[in-house]
PDB file of C-alpha atoms and ligand atoms in Angstrom:
ATOM      1  CA  UNK A   1     -24.120  34.812 -35.977  1.00  0.00           C
ATOM      2  CA  UNK A   2     -21.814  36.049 -33.186  1.00  0.00           C
ATOM      3  CA  UNK A   3     -21.459  39.836 -33.206  1.00  0.00           C
ATOM      4  CA  UNK A   4     -20.383  42.696 -30.964  1.00  0.00           C
ATOM      5  CA  UNK A   5     -23.020  45.113 -29.620  1.00  0.00           C
ATOM      6  CA  UNK A   6     -22.147  48.269 -31.571  1.00  0.00           C
ATOM      7  CA  UNK A   7     -24.584  48.048 -34.506  1.00  0.00           C
ATOM      8  CA  UNK A   8     -27.177  46.245 -32.388  1.00  0.00           C
ATOM      9  CA  UNK A   9     -27.434  49.036 -29.818  1.00  0.00           C
ATOM     10  CA  UNK A  10     -27.014  51.830 -32.371  1.00  0.00           C
ATOM     11  CA  UNK A  11     -30.098  50.475 -34.182  1.00  0.00           C
ATOM     12  CA  UNK A  12     -31.938  50.286 -30.848  1.00  0.00           C
ATOM     13  CA  UNK A  13     -31.020  53.921 -30.103  1.00  0.00           C
ATOM     14  CA  UNK A  14     -32.111  55.167 -33.526  1.00  0.00           C
ATOM     15  CA  UNK A  15     -35.377  53.245 -33.473  1.00  0.00           C
ATOM     16  CA  UNK A  16     -36.195  53.621 -29.777  1.00  0.00           C
ATOM     17  CA  UNK A  17     -36.337  50.062 -28.566  1.00  0.00           C
ATOM     18  CA  UNK A  18     -34.098  48.023 -26.286  1.00  0.00           C
ATOM     19  CA  UNK A  19     -32.257  44.715 -26.562  1.00  0.00           C
ATOM     20  CA  UNK A  20     -32.290  42.355 -23.589  1.00  0.00           C
ATOM     21  CA  UNK A  21     -29.219  40.991 -21.902  1.00  0.00           C
ATOM     22  CA  UNK A  22     -30.210  37.689 -20.333  1.00  0.00           C
ATOM     23  CA  UNK A  23     -27.556  36.221 -18.035  1.00  0.00           C
ATOM     24  CA  UNK A  24     -26.595  32.597 -18.570  1.00  0.00           C
ATOM     25  CA  UNK A  25     -25.824  30.099 -15.814  1.00  0.00           C
ATOM     26  CA  UNK A  26     -25.429  26.745 -17.518  1.00  0.00           C
ATOM     27  CA  UNK A  27     -25.977  24.821 -20.727  1.00  0.00           C
ATOM     28  CA  UNK A  28     -29.748  24.560 -20.369  1.00  0.00           C
ATOM     29  CA  UNK A  29     -30.157  28.249 -19.603  1.00  0.00           C
ATOM     30  CA  UNK A  30     -28.162  29.136 -22.709  1.00  0.00           C
ATOM     31  CA  UNK A  31     -30.271  26.836 -24.855  1.00  0.00           C
ATOM     32  CA  UNK A  32     -33.569  28.186 -23.477  1.00  0.00           C
ATOM     33  CA  UNK A  33     -32.527  31.785 -24.206  1.00  0.00           C
ATOM     34  CA  UNK A  34     -31.170  31.067 -27.685  1.00  0.00           C
ATOM     35  CA  UNK A  35     -34.258  29.091 -28.688  1.00  0.00           C
ATOM     36  CA  UNK A  36     -36.740  31.646 -27.319  1.00  0.00           C
ATOM     37  CA  UNK A  37     -34.997  34.536 -29.088  1.00  0.00           C
ATOM     38  CA  UNK A  38     -34.646  32.568 -32.322  1.00  0.00           C
ATOM     39  CA  UNK A  39     -38.391  31.810 -32.231  1.00  0.00           C
ATOM     40  CA  UNK A  40     -39.060  35.553 -31.832  1.00  0.00           C
ATOM     41  CA  UNK A  41     -36.391  36.395 -34.427  1.00  0.00           C
ATOM     42  CA  UNK A  42     -34.707  39.039 -32.275  1.00  0.00           C
ATOM     43  CA  UNK A  43     -31.059  39.704 -31.404  1.00  0.00           C
ATOM     44  CA  UNK A  44     -29.884  38.746 -27.923  1.00  0.00           C
ATOM     45  CA  UNK A  45     -27.043  39.501 -25.532  1.00  0.00           C
ATOM     46  CA  UNK A  46     -25.872  36.584 -23.389  1.00  0.00           C
ATOM     47  CA  UNK A  47     -24.493  38.101 -20.179  1.00  0.00           C
ATOM     48  CA  UNK A  48     -21.832  36.137 -18.309  1.00  0.00           C
ATOM     49  CA  UNK A  49     -20.867  37.296 -14.829  1.00  0.00           C
ATOM     50  CA  UNK A  50     -17.497  36.411 -13.377  1.00  0.00           C
ATOM     51  CA  UNK A  51     -19.286  34.045 -10.996  1.00  0.00           C
ATOM     52  CA  UNK A  52     -21.038  32.286 -13.893  1.00  0.00           C
ATOM     53  CA  UNK A  53     -17.760  32.195 -15.782  1.00  0.00           C
ATOM     54  CA  UNK A  54     -16.117  30.220 -12.982  1.00  0.00           C
ATOM     55  CA  UNK A  55     -19.211  28.052 -12.463  1.00  0.00           C
ATOM     56  CA  UNK A  56     -19.392  27.130 -16.153  1.00  0.00           C
ATOM     57  CA  UNK A  57     -15.715  26.207 -16.465  1.00  0.00           C
ATOM     58  CA  UNK A  58     -14.028  29.399 -17.680  1.00  0.00           C
ATOM     59  CA  UNK A  59     -14.212  31.629 -20.770  1.00  0.00           C
ATOM     60  CA  UNK A  60     -13.139  29.037 -23.342  1.00  0.00           C
ATOM     61  CA  UNK A  61     -15.826  26.613 -22.142  1.00  0.00           C
ATOM     62  CA  UNK A  62     -18.466  29.343 -22.356  1.00  0.00           C
ATOM     63  CA  UNK A  63     -17.440  30.390 -25.866  1.00  0.00           C
ATOM     64  CA  UNK A  64     -17.347  26.845 -27.222  1.00  0.00           C
ATOM     65  CA  UNK A  65     -20.648  26.042 -25.495  1.00  0.00           C
ATOM     66  CA  UNK A  66     -22.389  29.025 -27.090  1.00  0.00           C
ATOM     67  CA  UNK A  67     -20.810  28.475 -30.520  1.00  0.00           C
ATOM     68  CA  UNK A  68     -21.604  24.756 -30.604  1.00  0.00           C
ATOM     69  CA  UNK A  69     -25.156  25.259 -29.336  1.00  0.00           C
ATOM     70  CA  UNK A  70     -25.736  27.920 -31.993  1.00  0.00           C
ATOM     71  CA  UNK A  71     -24.452  25.555 -34.624  1.00  0.00           C
ATOM     72  CA  UNK A  72     -26.427  22.551 -33.384  1.00  0.00           C
ATOM     73  CA  UNK A  73     -29.665  24.508 -32.878  1.00  0.00           C
ATOM     74  CA  UNK A  74     -29.240  26.406 -36.188  1.00  0.00           C
ATOM     75  CA  UNK A  75     -29.409  29.782 -34.486  1.00  0.00           C
ATOM     76  CA  UNK A  76     -29.319  32.533 -37.101  1.00  0.00           C
ATOM     77  CA  UNK A  77     -30.148  35.643 -35.011  1.00  0.00           C
ATOM     78  CA  UNK A  78     -27.333  38.022 -33.954  1.00  0.00           C
ATOM     79  CA  UNK A  79     -25.899  36.843 -30.605  1.00  0.00           C
ATOM     80  CA  UNK A  80     -23.446  38.669 -28.330  1.00  0.00           C
ATOM     81  CA  UNK A  81     -21.316  36.927 -25.680  1.00  0.00           C
ATOM     82  CA  UNK A  82     -20.830  39.711 -23.175  1.00  0.00           C
ATOM     83  CA  UNK A  83     -18.820  39.797 -19.936  1.00  0.00           C
ATOM     84  CA  UNK A  84     -21.063  41.244 -17.210  1.00  0.00           C
ATOM     85  CA  UNK A  85     -19.322  43.438 -14.590  1.00  0.00           C
ATOM     86  CA  UNK A  86     -15.743  42.570 -15.490  1.00  0.00           C
ATOM     87  CA  UNK A  87     -13.713  43.615 -12.465  1.00  0.00           C
ATOM     88  CA  UNK A  88     -10.302  44.199 -14.070  1.00  0.00           C
ATOM     89  CA  UNK A  89      -8.435  44.722 -17.325  1.00  0.00           C
ATOM     90  CA  UNK A  90      -6.996  41.206 -16.990  1.00  0.00           C
ATOM     91  CA  UNK A  91     -10.417  39.518 -16.848  1.00  0.00           C
ATOM     92  CA  UNK A  92     -11.585  41.527 -19.879  1.00  0.00           C
ATOM     93  CA  UNK A  93      -8.430  40.578 -21.800  1.00  0.00           C
ATOM     94  CA  UNK A  94      -8.827  36.907 -20.874  1.00  0.00           C
ATOM     95  CA  UNK A  95     -12.419  36.654 -22.125  1.00  0.00           C
ATOM     96  CA  UNK A  96     -11.641  38.618 -25.298  1.00  0.00           C
ATOM     97  CA  UNK A  97      -8.806  36.196 -26.057  1.00  0.00           C
ATOM     98  CA  UNK A  98     -11.238  33.313 -25.508  1.00  0.00           C
ATOM     99  CA  UNK A  99     -13.715  34.745 -28.053  1.00  0.00           C
ATOM    100  CA  UNK A 100     -16.193  36.948 -26.157  1.00  0.00           C
ATOM    101  CA  UNK A 101     -17.533  39.610 -28.511  1.00  0.00           C
ATOM    102  CA  UNK A 102     -18.237  42.292 -25.908  1.00  0.00           C
ATOM    103  CA  UNK A 103     -17.196  43.223 -22.362  1.00  0.00           C
ATOM    104  CA  UNK A 104     -18.335  45.380 -19.495  1.00  0.00           C
ATOM    105  CA  UNK A 105     -15.543  46.818 -17.400  1.00  0.00           C
ATOM    106  CA  UNK A 106     -16.924  47.789 -14.014  1.00  0.00           C
ATOM    107  CA  UNK A 107     -14.391  49.943 -12.219  1.00  0.00           C
ATOM    108  CA  UNK A 108     -17.143  51.905 -10.482  1.00  0.00           C
ATOM    109  CA  UNK A 109     -15.820  51.001  -7.054  1.00  0.00           C
ATOM    110  CA  UNK A 110     -12.881  53.341  -7.705  1.00  0.00           C
ATOM    111  CA  UNK A 111     -12.962  57.122  -7.931  1.00  0.00           C
ATOM    112  CA  UNK A 112     -13.733  58.683 -11.305  1.00  0.00           C
ATOM    113  CA  UNK A 113     -10.093  59.211 -12.331  1.00  0.00           C
ATOM    114  CA  UNK A 114      -9.217  55.568 -11.688  1.00  0.00           C
ATOM    115  CA  UNK A 115     -12.458  54.366 -13.305  1.00  0.00           C
ATOM    116  CA  UNK A 116     -11.539  56.385 -16.425  1.00  0.00           C
ATOM    117  CA  UNK A 117      -7.957  55.071 -16.427  1.00  0.00           C
ATOM    118  CA  UNK A 118      -8.971  51.387 -16.222  1.00  0.00           C
ATOM    119  CA  UNK A 119     -11.853  51.776 -18.696  1.00  0.00           C
ATOM    120  CA  UNK A 120      -9.547  53.500 -21.201  1.00  0.00           C
ATOM    121  CA  UNK A 121      -7.110  50.610 -20.975  1.00  0.00           C
ATOM    122  CA  UNK A 122      -9.920  48.141 -21.752  1.00  0.00           C
ATOM    123  CA  UNK A 123     -11.311  50.296 -24.581  1.00  0.00           C
ATOM    124  CA  UNK A 124      -7.860  50.594 -26.208  1.00  0.00           C
ATOM    125  CA  UNK A 125      -7.369  46.831 -26.085  1.00  0.00           C
ATOM    126  CA  UNK A 126     -10.916  45.938 -27.142  1.00  0.00           C
ATOM    127  CA  UNK A 127     -11.337  48.415 -30.016  1.00  0.00           C
ATOM    128  CA  UNK A 128      -8.301  47.003 -31.842  1.00  0.00           C
ATOM    129  CA  UNK A 129     -10.027  43.622 -31.740  1.00  0.00           C
ATOM    130  CA  UNK A 130     -13.514  44.790 -32.763  1.00  0.00           C
ATOM    131  CA  UNK A 131     -14.933  44.124 -29.294  1.00  0.00           C
ATOM    132  CA  UNK A 132     -17.527  46.495 -27.809  1.00  0.00           C
ATOM    133  CA  UNK A 133     -17.178  47.952 -24.306  1.00  0.00           C
ATOM    134  CA  UNK A 134     -19.726  48.965 -21.671  1.00  0.00           C
ATOM    135  CA  UNK A 135     -18.762  50.703 -18.416  1.00  0.00           C
ATOM    136  CA  UNK A 136     -20.420  51.931 -15.230  1.00  0.00           C
ATOM    137  CA  UNK A 137     -20.507  55.382 -13.640  1.00  0.00           C
ATOM    138  CA  UNK A 138     -21.920  55.910 -10.166  1.00  0.00           C
ATOM    139  CA  UNK A 139     -22.620  52.653  -8.389  1.00  0.00           C
ATOM    140  CA  UNK A 140     -25.536  50.258  -8.998  1.00  0.00           C
ATOM    141  CA  UNK A 141     -26.160  48.537  -5.664  1.00  0.00           C
ATOM    142  CA  UNK A 142     -28.207  45.505  -4.772  1.00  0.00           C
ATOM    143  CA  UNK A 143     -28.016  41.987  -3.462  1.00  0.00           C
ATOM    144  CA  UNK A 144     -24.757  41.135  -5.243  1.00  0.00           C
ATOM    145  CA  UNK A 145     -23.071  44.092  -3.615  1.00  0.00           C
ATOM    146  CA  UNK A 146     -20.353  42.725  -1.320  1.00  0.00           C
ATOM    147  CA  UNK A 147     -20.020  45.988   0.557  1.00  0.00           C
ATOM    148  CA  UNK A 148     -23.755  46.608   0.592  1.00  0.00           C
ATOM    149  CA  UNK A 149     -22.863  50.172  -0.335  1.00  0.00           C
ATOM    150  CA  UNK A 150     -26.234  50.835  -1.978  1.00  0.00           C
ATOM    151  CA  UNK A 151     -26.904  53.032  -5.008  1.00  0.00           C
ATOM    152  CA  UNK A 152     -24.641  55.937  -5.717  1.00  0.00           C
ATOM    153  CA  UNK A 153     -26.464  57.891  -8.444  1.00  0.00           C
ATOM    154  CA  UNK A 154     -24.327  58.836 -11.437  1.00  0.00           C
ATOM    155  CA  UNK A 155     -23.407  62.489 -11.813  1.00  0.00           C
ATOM    156  CA  UNK A 156     -24.172  63.809 -15.308  1.00  0.00           C
ATOM    157  CA  UNK A 157     -20.966  65.854 -15.558  1.00  0.00           C
ATOM    158  CA  UNK A 158     -18.960  62.799 -14.513  1.00  0.00           C
ATOM    159  CA  UNK A 159     -20.726  60.826 -17.263  1.00  0.00           C
ATOM    160  CA  UNK A 160     -19.858  63.477 -19.842  1.00  0.00           C
ATOM    161  CA  UNK A 161     -16.196  63.521 -18.854  1.00  0.00           C
ATOM    162  CA  UNK A 162     -16.150  59.705 -18.688  1.00  0.00           C
ATOM    163  CA  UNK A 163     -17.506  59.269 -22.237  1.00  0.00           C
ATOM    164  CA  UNK A 164     -15.308  62.007 -23.674  1.00  0.00           C
ATOM    165  CA  UNK A 165     -12.106  60.578 -22.214  1.00  0.00           C
ATOM    166  CA  UNK A 166     -12.707  56.829 -22.499  1.00  0.00           C
ATOM    167  CA  UNK A 167     -14.595  56.600 -25.855  1.00  0.00           C
ATOM    168  CA  UNK A 168     -16.580  53.766 -24.340  1.00  0.00           C
ATOM    169  CA  UNK A 169     -19.358  52.388 -26.604  1.00  0.00           C
ATOM    170  CA  UNK A 170     -22.167  52.218 -24.002  1.00  0.00           C
ATOM    171  CA  UNK A 171     -22.703  53.633 -20.565  1.00  0.00           C
ATOM    172  CA  UNK A 172     -24.434  52.069 -17.565  1.00  0.00           C
ATOM    173  CA  UNK A 173     -25.027  54.989 -15.203  1.00  0.00           C
ATOM    174  CA  UNK A 174     -26.490  54.285 -11.766  1.00  0.00           C
ATOM    175  CA  UNK A 175     -30.038  55.601 -12.089  1.00  0.00           C
ATOM    176  CA  UNK A 176     -31.858  53.993  -9.173  1.00  0.00           C
ATOM    177  CA  UNK A 177     -32.162  50.377 -10.292  1.00  0.00           C
ATOM    178  CA  UNK A 178     -30.560  47.617  -8.201  1.00  0.00           C
ATOM    179  CA  UNK A 179     -29.438  44.041  -8.821  1.00  0.00           C
ATOM    180  CA  UNK A 180     -31.614  41.327  -7.335  1.00  0.00           C
ATOM    181  CA  UNK A 181     -35.067  41.688  -5.787  1.00  0.00           C
ATOM    182  CA  UNK A 182     -36.351  45.191  -4.959  1.00  0.00           C
ATOM    183  CA  UNK A 183     -37.311  45.979  -1.395  1.00  0.00           C
ATOM    184  CA  UNK A 184     -40.159  48.386  -2.102  1.00  0.00           C
ATOM    185  CA  UNK A 185     -40.896  50.025  -5.454  1.00  0.00           C
ATOM    186  CA  UNK A 186     -38.049  50.745  -7.856  1.00  0.00           C
ATOM    187  CA  UNK A 187     -37.360  54.503  -8.014  1.00  0.00           C
ATOM    188  CA  UNK A 188     -35.704  55.477 -11.284  1.00  0.00           C
ATOM    189  CA  UNK A 189     -34.442  58.987 -11.944  1.00  0.00           C
ATOM    190  CA  UNK A 190     -35.799  59.590 -15.455  1.00  0.00           C
ATOM    191  CA  UNK A 191     -34.704  63.249 -15.567  1.00  0.00           C
ATOM    192  CA  UNK A 192     -31.128  62.205 -14.914  1.00  0.00           C
ATOM    193  CA  UNK A 193     -31.483  59.465 -17.529  1.00  0.00           C
ATOM    194  CA  UNK A 194     -32.555  62.024 -20.180  1.00  0.00           C
ATOM    195  CA  UNK A 195     -29.821  64.449 -19.222  1.00  0.00           C
ATOM    196  CA  UNK A 196     -27.149  61.742 -19.499  1.00  0.00           C
ATOM    197  CA  UNK A 197     -28.623  60.560 -22.823  1.00  0.00           C
ATOM    198  CA  UNK A 198     -28.462  64.109 -24.225  1.00  0.00           C
ATOM    199  CA  UNK A 199     -25.031  64.945 -22.891  1.00  0.00           C
ATOM    200  CA  UNK A 200     -23.298  61.637 -23.766  1.00  0.00           C
ATOM    201  CA  UNK A 201     -25.219  60.678 -26.914  1.00  0.00           C
ATOM    202  CA  UNK A 202     -24.346  56.968 -26.713  1.00  0.00           C
ATOM    203  CA  UNK A 203     -26.661  53.994 -25.977  1.00  0.00           C
ATOM    204  CA  UNK A 204     -27.434  53.708 -22.256  1.00  0.00           C
ATOM    205  CA  UNK A 205     -27.742  50.445 -20.321  1.00  0.00           C
ATOM    206  CA  UNK A 206     -30.070  49.781 -17.401  1.00  0.00           C
ATOM    207  CA  UNK A 207     -28.919  47.100 -14.964  1.00  0.00           C
ATOM    208  CA  UNK A 208     -31.157  45.392 -12.430  1.00  0.00           C
ATOM    209  CA  UNK A 209     -33.986  44.914 -14.941  1.00  0.00           C
ATOM    210  CA  UNK A 210     -35.838  42.336 -12.816  1.00  0.00           C
ATOM    211  CA  UNK A 211     -38.772  43.749 -10.890  1.00  0.00           C
ATOM    212  CA  UNK A 212     -38.935  47.103 -12.697  1.00  0.00           C
ATOM    213  CA  UNK A 213     -42.542  47.822 -13.691  1.00  0.00           C
ATOM    214  CA  UNK A 214     -43.493  47.591 -17.368  1.00  0.00           C
ATOM    215  CA  UNK A 215     -44.436  51.284 -17.552  1.00  0.00           C
ATOM    216  CA  UNK A 216     -41.083  52.247 -16.051  1.00  0.00           C
ATOM    217  CA  UNK A 217     -39.274  50.121 -18.630  1.00  0.00           C
ATOM    218  CA  UNK A 218     -41.193  51.795 -21.472  1.00  0.00           C
ATOM    219  CA  UNK A 219     -40.377  55.227 -20.094  1.00  0.00           C
ATOM    220  CA  UNK A 220     -36.724  54.276 -19.634  1.00  0.00           C
ATOM    221  CA  UNK A 221     -36.531  53.339 -23.328  1.00  0.00           C
ATOM    222  CA  UNK A 222     -37.968  56.783 -24.234  1.00  0.00           C
ATOM    223  CA  UNK A 223     -35.268  58.315 -22.023  1.00  0.00           C
ATOM    224  CA  UNK A 224     -32.352  56.578 -23.784  1.00  0.00           C
ATOM    225  CA  UNK A 225     -32.123  53.025 -22.464  1.00  0.00           C
ATOM    226  CA  UNK A 226     -31.094  50.688 -25.302  1.00  0.00           C
ATOM    227  CA  UNK A 227     -30.145  47.590 -23.307  1.00  0.00           C
ATOM    228  CA  UNK A 228     -31.883  46.084 -20.286  1.00  0.00           C
ATOM    229  CA  UNK A 229     -30.101  43.495 -18.107  1.00  0.00           C
ATOM    230  CA  UNK A 230     -32.240  40.689 -16.701  1.00  0.00           C
ATOM    231  CA  UNK A 231     -31.038  37.882 -14.494  1.00  0.00           C
ATOM    232  CA  UNK A 232     -32.985  37.444 -11.229  1.00  0.00           C
ATOM    233  CA  UNK A 233     -36.404  37.325 -12.902  1.00  0.00           C
ATOM    234  CA  UNK A 234     -35.503  34.294 -15.027  1.00  0.00           C
ATOM    235  CA  UNK A 235     -33.940  32.572 -12.020  1.00  0.00           C
ATOM    236  CA  UNK A 236     -37.101  33.167  -9.994  1.00  0.00           C
ATOM    237  CA  UNK A 237     -39.558  31.827 -12.596  1.00  0.00           C
ATOM    238  CA  UNK A 238     -37.313  28.819 -13.208  1.00  0.00           C
ATOM    239  CA  UNK A 239     -36.941  28.054  -9.484  1.00  0.00           C
ATOM    240  CA  UNK A 240     -40.710  28.317  -8.957  1.00  0.00           C
ATOM    241  CA  UNK A 241     -41.421  25.813 -11.750  1.00  0.00           C
ATOM    242  CA  UNK A 242     -38.756  23.389 -10.540  1.00  0.00           C
ATOM    243  CA  UNK A 243     -40.055  23.563  -6.953  1.00  0.00           C
ATOM    244  CA  UNK A 244     -43.528  22.691  -8.251  1.00  0.00           C
ATOM    245  CA  UNK A 245     -42.153  19.803 -10.287  1.00  0.00           C
ATOM    246  CA  UNK A 246     -40.308  18.356  -7.296  1.00  0.00           C
ATOM    247  CA  UNK A 247     -43.314  18.819  -5.024  1.00  0.00           C
ATOM    248  CA  UNK A 248     -45.719  17.199  -7.487  1.00  0.00           C
ATOM    249  CA  UNK A 249     -43.531  14.399  -8.804  1.00  0.00           C
ATOM    250  CA  UNK A 250     -41.921  12.494  -5.947  1.00  0.00           C
ATOM    251  CA  UNK A 251     -40.510   9.867  -8.339  1.00  0.00           C
ATOM    252  CA  UNK A 252     -38.448  12.166 -10.547  1.00  0.00           C
ATOM    253  CA  UNK A 253     -34.671  11.908 -10.223  1.00  0.00           C
ATOM    254  CA  UNK A 254     -33.360  12.488 -13.766  1.00  0.00           C
ATOM    255  CA  UNK A 255     -31.599  15.895 -13.650  1.00  0.00           C
ATOM    256  CA  UNK A 256     -32.596  16.549 -17.270  1.00  0.00           C
ATOM    257  CA  UNK A 257     -36.272  16.269 -16.361  1.00  0.00           C
ATOM    258  CA  UNK A 258     -35.829  18.424 -13.257  1.00  0.00           C
ATOM    259  CA  UNK A 259     -33.902  21.225 -14.969  1.00  0.00           C
ATOM    260  CA  UNK A 260     -36.139  21.113 -18.052  1.00  0.00           C
ATOM    261  CA  UNK A 261     -39.269  21.607 -15.950  1.00  0.00           C
ATOM    262  CA  UNK A 262     -38.367  25.309 -15.794  1.00  0.00           C
ATOM    263  CA  UNK A 263     -37.978  25.645 -19.570  1.00  0.00           C
ATOM    264  CA  UNK A 264     -41.491  26.825 -20.445  1.00  0.00           C
ATOM    265  CA  UNK A 265     -41.515  29.416 -17.642  1.00  0.00           C
ATOM    266  CA  UNK A 266     -38.165  30.857 -18.700  1.00  0.00           C
ATOM    267  CA  UNK A 267     -39.137  30.999 -22.367  1.00  0.00           C
ATOM    268  CA  UNK A 268     -42.480  32.651 -21.547  1.00  0.00           C
ATOM    269  CA  UNK A 269     -40.741  35.301 -19.416  1.00  0.00           C
ATOM    270  CA  UNK A 270     -38.175  35.965 -22.161  1.00  0.00           C
ATOM    271  CA  UNK A 271     -40.825  36.368 -24.846  1.00  0.00           C
ATOM    272  CA  UNK A 272     -42.897  38.749 -22.700  1.00  0.00           C
ATOM    273  CA  UNK A 273     -39.814  40.872 -22.051  1.00  0.00           C
ATOM    274  CA  UNK A 274     -38.897  40.991 -25.744  1.00  0.00           C
ATOM    275  CA  UNK A 275     -42.370  42.272 -26.628  1.00  0.00           C
ATOM    276  CA  UNK A 276     -42.180  44.886 -23.857  1.00  0.00           C
ATOM    277  CA  UNK A 277     -38.782  46.100 -25.051  1.00  0.00           C
ATOM    278  CA  UNK A 278     -39.990  46.298 -28.663  1.00  0.00           C
ATOM    279  CA  UNK A 279     -36.823  44.484 -29.764  1.00  0.00           C
ATOM    280  CA  UNK A 280     -36.485  44.140 -33.505  1.00  0.00           C
ATOM    281  CA  UNK A 281     -34.158  42.541 -36.010  1.00  0.00           C
ATOM    282  CA  UNK A 282     -32.524  45.354 -38.040  1.00  0.00           C
TER     283      UNK A 282
HETATM  284  P1  13P B   1     -31.167  41.521 -12.092  1.00  0.00           P
HETATM  285  O1  13P B   1     -30.599  40.263 -11.544  1.00  0.00           O
HETATM  286  O2  13P B   1     -31.708  42.402 -11.017  1.00  0.00           O
HETATM  287  O3  13P B   1     -32.142  41.309 -13.186  1.00  0.00           O
HETATM  288  O4  13P B   1     -29.939  42.355 -12.707  1.00  0.00           O
HETATM  289  C1  13P B   1     -29.188  41.799 -13.732  1.00  0.00           C
HETATM  290  C2  13P B   1     -28.058  42.685 -14.092  1.00  0.00           C
HETATM  291  O5  13P B   1     -28.127  43.888 -14.034  1.00  0.00           O
HETATM  292  C3  13P B   1     -26.830  42.054 -14.559  1.00  0.00           C
HETATM  293  O6  13P B   1     -25.814  42.962 -14.788  1.00  0.00           O
END
């Protein structure tokens, strides 16, 4: 069943667990994630970046792919198709029209006033259509960062004003995590996380979930994190398995066999993460 994230993350907040956003890259990836989460009987958020959107053939292709896979595979768990780091109102509008059930508007590269203005525009459009909205305050850096501007920690008063004025459903404040591999240990500001949780009182999202230690993830959930975004980690375990396959089987040339050789590793990583997050079906 395709849903938005409102009830899903409200239940996570009330019951102190988190739901994973796994980013999708292609048909196989989407199938692996749907099947692993169905086997565990937990809800899942399929994150689609703008890069993945283009790679996979646009929003309509993504929506029909997910819908038809769910139908064919008899997927009965709640599934969200969520735009990851939407860069403008127009992109959010386009994916909503195509059938996405949730969007993230990331206007964090602008100053707070402009971030609020753009986010409000998306919230107004999305709410009328029963679509949930996530937004970012501060700036989560990392390998995808074009400007390599690094982390700009969120300010708790900015977060308060942001939530009050935009009525966004979920907030992704920059708390020390980064996208892509960590260089050194992740340093998360848990005090700030708790303060933002208490002051905003909406489900919080932690980006850059790959490479954060298990104990840090558990603590983050105690401090208000209801959604954890994971992309790099699945790509890494898949790439490792495929490299091994190609190294050990010099005869293989069927792309289905090559891509599928990463299936078990991806599914194992997904299931471990679900257990760690304590995700449940409410
Ligand atoms: P990682 O690639 O570091 O797991 O981050 C994913 C993410 O935050 C997507 O928004």
